[in-house]
XYZ file of C-alpha atoms in Angstrom:
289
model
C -17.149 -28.973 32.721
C -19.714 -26.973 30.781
C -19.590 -24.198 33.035
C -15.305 -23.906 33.543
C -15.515 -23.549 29.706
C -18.117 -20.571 30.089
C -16.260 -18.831 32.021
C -13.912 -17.431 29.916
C -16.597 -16.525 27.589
C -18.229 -14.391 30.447
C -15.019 -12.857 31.517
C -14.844 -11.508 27.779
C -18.058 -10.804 27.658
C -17.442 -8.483 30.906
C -14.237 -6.814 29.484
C -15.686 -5.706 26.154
C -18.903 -4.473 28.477
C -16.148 -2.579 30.401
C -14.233 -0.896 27.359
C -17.189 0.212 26.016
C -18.432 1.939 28.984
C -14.836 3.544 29.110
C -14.731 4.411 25.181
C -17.980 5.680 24.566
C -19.969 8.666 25.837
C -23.131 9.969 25.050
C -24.084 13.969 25.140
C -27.453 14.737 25.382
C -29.178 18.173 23.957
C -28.397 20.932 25.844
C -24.837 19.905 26.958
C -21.277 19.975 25.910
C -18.475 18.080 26.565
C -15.103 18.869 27.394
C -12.616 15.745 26.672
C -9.032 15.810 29.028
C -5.896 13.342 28.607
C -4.340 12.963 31.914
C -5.609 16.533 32.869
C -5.064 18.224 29.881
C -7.697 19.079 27.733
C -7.535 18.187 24.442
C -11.383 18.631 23.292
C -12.983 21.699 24.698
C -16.753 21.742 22.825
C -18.058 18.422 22.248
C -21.509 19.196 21.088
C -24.324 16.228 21.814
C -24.580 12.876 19.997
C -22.590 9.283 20.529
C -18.445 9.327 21.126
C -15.688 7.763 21.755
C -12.437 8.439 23.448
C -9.344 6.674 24.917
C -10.131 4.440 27.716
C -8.604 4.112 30.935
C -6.442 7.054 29.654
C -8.976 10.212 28.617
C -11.768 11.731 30.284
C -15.444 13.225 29.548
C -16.855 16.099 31.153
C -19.690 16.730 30.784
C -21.985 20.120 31.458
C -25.436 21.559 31.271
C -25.110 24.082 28.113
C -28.442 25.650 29.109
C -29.279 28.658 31.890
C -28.847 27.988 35.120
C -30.774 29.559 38.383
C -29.119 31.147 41.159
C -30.676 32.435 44.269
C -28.828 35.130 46.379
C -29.545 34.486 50.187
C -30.831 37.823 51.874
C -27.948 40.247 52.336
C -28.420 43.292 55.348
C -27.182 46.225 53.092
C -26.633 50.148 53.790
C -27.886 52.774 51.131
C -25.987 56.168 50.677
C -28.480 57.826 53.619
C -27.697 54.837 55.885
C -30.811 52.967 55.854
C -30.564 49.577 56.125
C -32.266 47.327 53.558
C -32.669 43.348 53.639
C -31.570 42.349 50.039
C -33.174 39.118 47.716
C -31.681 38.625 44.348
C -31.750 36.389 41.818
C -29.509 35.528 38.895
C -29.813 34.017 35.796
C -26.248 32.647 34.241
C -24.335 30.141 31.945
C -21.316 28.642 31.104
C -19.760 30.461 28.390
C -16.283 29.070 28.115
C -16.307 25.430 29.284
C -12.445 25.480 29.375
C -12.089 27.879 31.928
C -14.911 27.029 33.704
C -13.077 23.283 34.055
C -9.566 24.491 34.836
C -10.917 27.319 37.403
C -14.095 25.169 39.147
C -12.857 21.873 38.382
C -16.371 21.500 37.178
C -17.997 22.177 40.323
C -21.080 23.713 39.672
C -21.301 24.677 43.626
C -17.757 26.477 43.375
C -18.758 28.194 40.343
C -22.078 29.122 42.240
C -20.297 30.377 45.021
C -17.844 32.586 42.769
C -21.033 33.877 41.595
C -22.365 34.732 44.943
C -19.486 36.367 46.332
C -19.378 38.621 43.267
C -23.066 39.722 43.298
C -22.550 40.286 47.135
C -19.683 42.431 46.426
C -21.060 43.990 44.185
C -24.598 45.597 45.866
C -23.265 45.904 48.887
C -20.851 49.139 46.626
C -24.027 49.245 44.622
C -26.047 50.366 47.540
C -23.705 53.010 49.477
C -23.537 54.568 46.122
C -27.194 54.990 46.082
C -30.288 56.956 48.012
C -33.134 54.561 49.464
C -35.263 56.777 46.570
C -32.800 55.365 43.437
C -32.643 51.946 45.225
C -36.364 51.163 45.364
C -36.978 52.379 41.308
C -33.780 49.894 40.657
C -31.984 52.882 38.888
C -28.349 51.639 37.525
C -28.972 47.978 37.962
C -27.523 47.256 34.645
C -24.515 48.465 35.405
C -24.159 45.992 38.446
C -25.130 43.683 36.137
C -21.932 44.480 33.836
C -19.488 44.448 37.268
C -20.722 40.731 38.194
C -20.368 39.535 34.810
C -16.987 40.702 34.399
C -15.898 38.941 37.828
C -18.155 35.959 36.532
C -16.267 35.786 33.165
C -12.892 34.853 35.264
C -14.731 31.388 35.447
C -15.839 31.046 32.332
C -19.169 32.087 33.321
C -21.605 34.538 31.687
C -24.102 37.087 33.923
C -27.716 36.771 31.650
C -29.758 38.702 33.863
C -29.186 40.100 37.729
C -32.454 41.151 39.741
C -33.939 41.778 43.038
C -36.155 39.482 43.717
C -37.506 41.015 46.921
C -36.388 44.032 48.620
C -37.150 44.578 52.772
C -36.865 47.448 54.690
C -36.393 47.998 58.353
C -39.294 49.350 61.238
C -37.893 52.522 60.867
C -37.599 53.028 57.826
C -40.960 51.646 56.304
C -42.890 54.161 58.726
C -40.975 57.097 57.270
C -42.098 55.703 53.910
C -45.455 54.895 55.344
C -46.271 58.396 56.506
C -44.195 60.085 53.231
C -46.749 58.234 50.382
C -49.416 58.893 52.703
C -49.057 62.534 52.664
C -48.450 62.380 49.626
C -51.324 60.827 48.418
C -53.725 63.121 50.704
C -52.108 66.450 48.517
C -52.527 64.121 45.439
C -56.059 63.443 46.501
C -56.924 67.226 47.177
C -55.214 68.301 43.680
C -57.437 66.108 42.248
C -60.599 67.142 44.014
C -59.590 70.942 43.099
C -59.396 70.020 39.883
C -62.660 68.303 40.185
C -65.102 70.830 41.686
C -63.311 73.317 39.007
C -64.374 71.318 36.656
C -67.780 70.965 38.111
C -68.388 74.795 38.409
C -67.196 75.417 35.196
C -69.856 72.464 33.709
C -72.505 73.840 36.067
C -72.392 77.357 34.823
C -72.459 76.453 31.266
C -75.414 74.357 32.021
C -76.975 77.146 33.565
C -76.628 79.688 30.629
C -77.649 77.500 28.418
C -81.068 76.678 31.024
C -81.416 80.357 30.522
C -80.699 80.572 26.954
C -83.798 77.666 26.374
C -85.279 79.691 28.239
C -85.865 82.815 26.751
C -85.767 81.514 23.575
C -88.687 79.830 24.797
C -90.399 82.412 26.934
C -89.881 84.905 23.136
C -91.744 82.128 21.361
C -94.455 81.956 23.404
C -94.954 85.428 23.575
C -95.178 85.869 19.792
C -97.859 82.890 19.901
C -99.991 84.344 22.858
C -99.570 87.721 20.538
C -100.697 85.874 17.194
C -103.737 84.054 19.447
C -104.840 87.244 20.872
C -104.456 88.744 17.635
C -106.570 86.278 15.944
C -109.236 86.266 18.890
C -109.464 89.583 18.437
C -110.485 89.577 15.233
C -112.782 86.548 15.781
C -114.842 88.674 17.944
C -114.321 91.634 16.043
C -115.795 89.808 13.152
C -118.926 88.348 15.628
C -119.655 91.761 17.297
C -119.831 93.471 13.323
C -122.449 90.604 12.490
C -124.560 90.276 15.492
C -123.709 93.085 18.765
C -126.406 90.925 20.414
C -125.104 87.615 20.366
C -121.447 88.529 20.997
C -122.565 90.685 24.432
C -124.204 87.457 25.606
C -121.269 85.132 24.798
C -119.329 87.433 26.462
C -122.121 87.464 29.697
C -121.851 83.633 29.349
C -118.299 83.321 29.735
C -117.540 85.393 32.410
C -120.998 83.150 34.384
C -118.899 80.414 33.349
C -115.820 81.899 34.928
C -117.479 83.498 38.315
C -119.012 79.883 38.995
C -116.126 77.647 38.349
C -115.565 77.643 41.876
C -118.218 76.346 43.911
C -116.996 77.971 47.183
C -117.135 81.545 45.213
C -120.111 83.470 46.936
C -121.558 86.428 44.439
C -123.655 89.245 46.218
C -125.567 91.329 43.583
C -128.217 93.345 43.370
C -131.780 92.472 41.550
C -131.289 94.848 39.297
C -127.633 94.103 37.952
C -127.633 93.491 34.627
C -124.847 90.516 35.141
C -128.299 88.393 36.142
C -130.297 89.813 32.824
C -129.583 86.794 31.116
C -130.672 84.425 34.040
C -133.932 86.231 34.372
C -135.672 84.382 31.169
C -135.996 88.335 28.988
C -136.007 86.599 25.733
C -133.450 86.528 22.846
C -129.979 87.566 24.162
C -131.898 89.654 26.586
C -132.518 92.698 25.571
């Protein structure tokens, strides 16, 4: 008996459960929610927190606000020179009108990708035979392709951020070419460079050696006056000692040159007795007279 009379109670427990579920919605950060009765929309830009709609009778969709990734399967592509090029991109988009993007996708972020894809295809593909392998590999007039997607994009309520090649490939042929091009191209590049060096060099070696011989005689003139001033002054010295004692300075002068003559030991001297270079070795006295 007790549980036939709970049973009621549980059934209304379920319905209210039940309406609930079908009145409220929640939208979280970073969504918006686009609110349709029987189809029709009637709510385009819910923005996030708790609310409620008809049950049973209005619907809640609800999509990601923030950007979204898409990744552009390799493409085989044909520049202006027809060279063939493997082609990697990557896009960067969001919804911008949630009302179009419902009535043209249905919602379906896969259709909407695919929009997206065919566009961007589309789009290098005329991008490319437009273009040299040269402008193609420095990404010249990418923003412009950019532009042409967005505007096909915008049919779906979708907005292009940012378009870019995420890896570009090149066939056999036509990475040798490049290949052999940079590297003769870096060989003159190289021998500019080592022009420019030994130039360089010559120009820093001859400066260094003018100013060698600048030093040079700059020094060589100074010690010439000093040898000059020395001489002068020895010369003077002995002036001065011959005028007080001839004597003396002959025999400092004899010693000096002994001195000299027997610095050497291998030196061999052949002189006569009577030379008077051996006076003063001969024991004659004073300064030997």
């Amino acid at each position: 008996m007790r549980t036939r009379a709970l049973w009621p109670f549980a059934a209304a427990l379920a319905f209210v459960v039940v309406l609930l579920d079908a009145t409220l919605y929640e939208v979280d950060a970073g969504q918006y929610a686009v609110v349709t009765t029987f189809g029709r929309i009637v709510q385009s830009r819910v923005g996030p927190g708790l609310h409620a709609k008809i049950p049973f009778v209005q619907n809640a969709h609800i999509f990601n606000a923030r950007l979204l990734n898409l990744r552009v399967e390799p493409q085989a592509l044909l520049t202006k020179g027809r060279k063939q090029v493997l082609v990697d991109a990557f896009v960067e988009y969001r919804i911008a009108s949630f009302r179009r993007y419902l009535t043209s996708t249905g919602g379906s972020r896969h259709k909407a990708e695919e929009r997206i894809r065919e566009a961007a295809v589309t789009g290098f593909r005329r991008f490319f035979a437009r273009r040299t392998l040269t402008q193609v590999l420095t990404g010249q007039g990418l923003g412009s392709l950019t532009k042409v997607v967005d505007a096909q994009a915008a049919r779906y309520g979708l907005a292009i951020i940012d378009l870019r090649i995420q890896r570009l490939g090149l066939g056999d042929r036509v990475v040798d070419a490049i290949d052999k091009r940079m590297a003769s191209d870096q060989l003159t590049r190289a021998a500019r460079i080592e022009a420019r060096a030994m130039a360089k060099a010559q120009v820093a070696r001859g400066q260094a050696d003018r100013k060698r011989a600048r030093i040079l005689a700059q020094a060589y003139e100074k010690a010439g006056v000093i040898r000059g001033r020395a001489q002068a002054d020895a010369a003077a010295i002995y002036a001065k000692a011959y005028g007080h004692d001839p004597r003396f300075f002959v025999f400092y002068k004899s010693l000096r040159a002994y001195v000299r003559s027997f610095a050497n030991r291998k030196t061999t001297l052949v002189i006569g007795p009577d030379s008077g270079f051996l006076r003063f070795l001969k024991n004659q006295g004073p300064y030997a007279k």
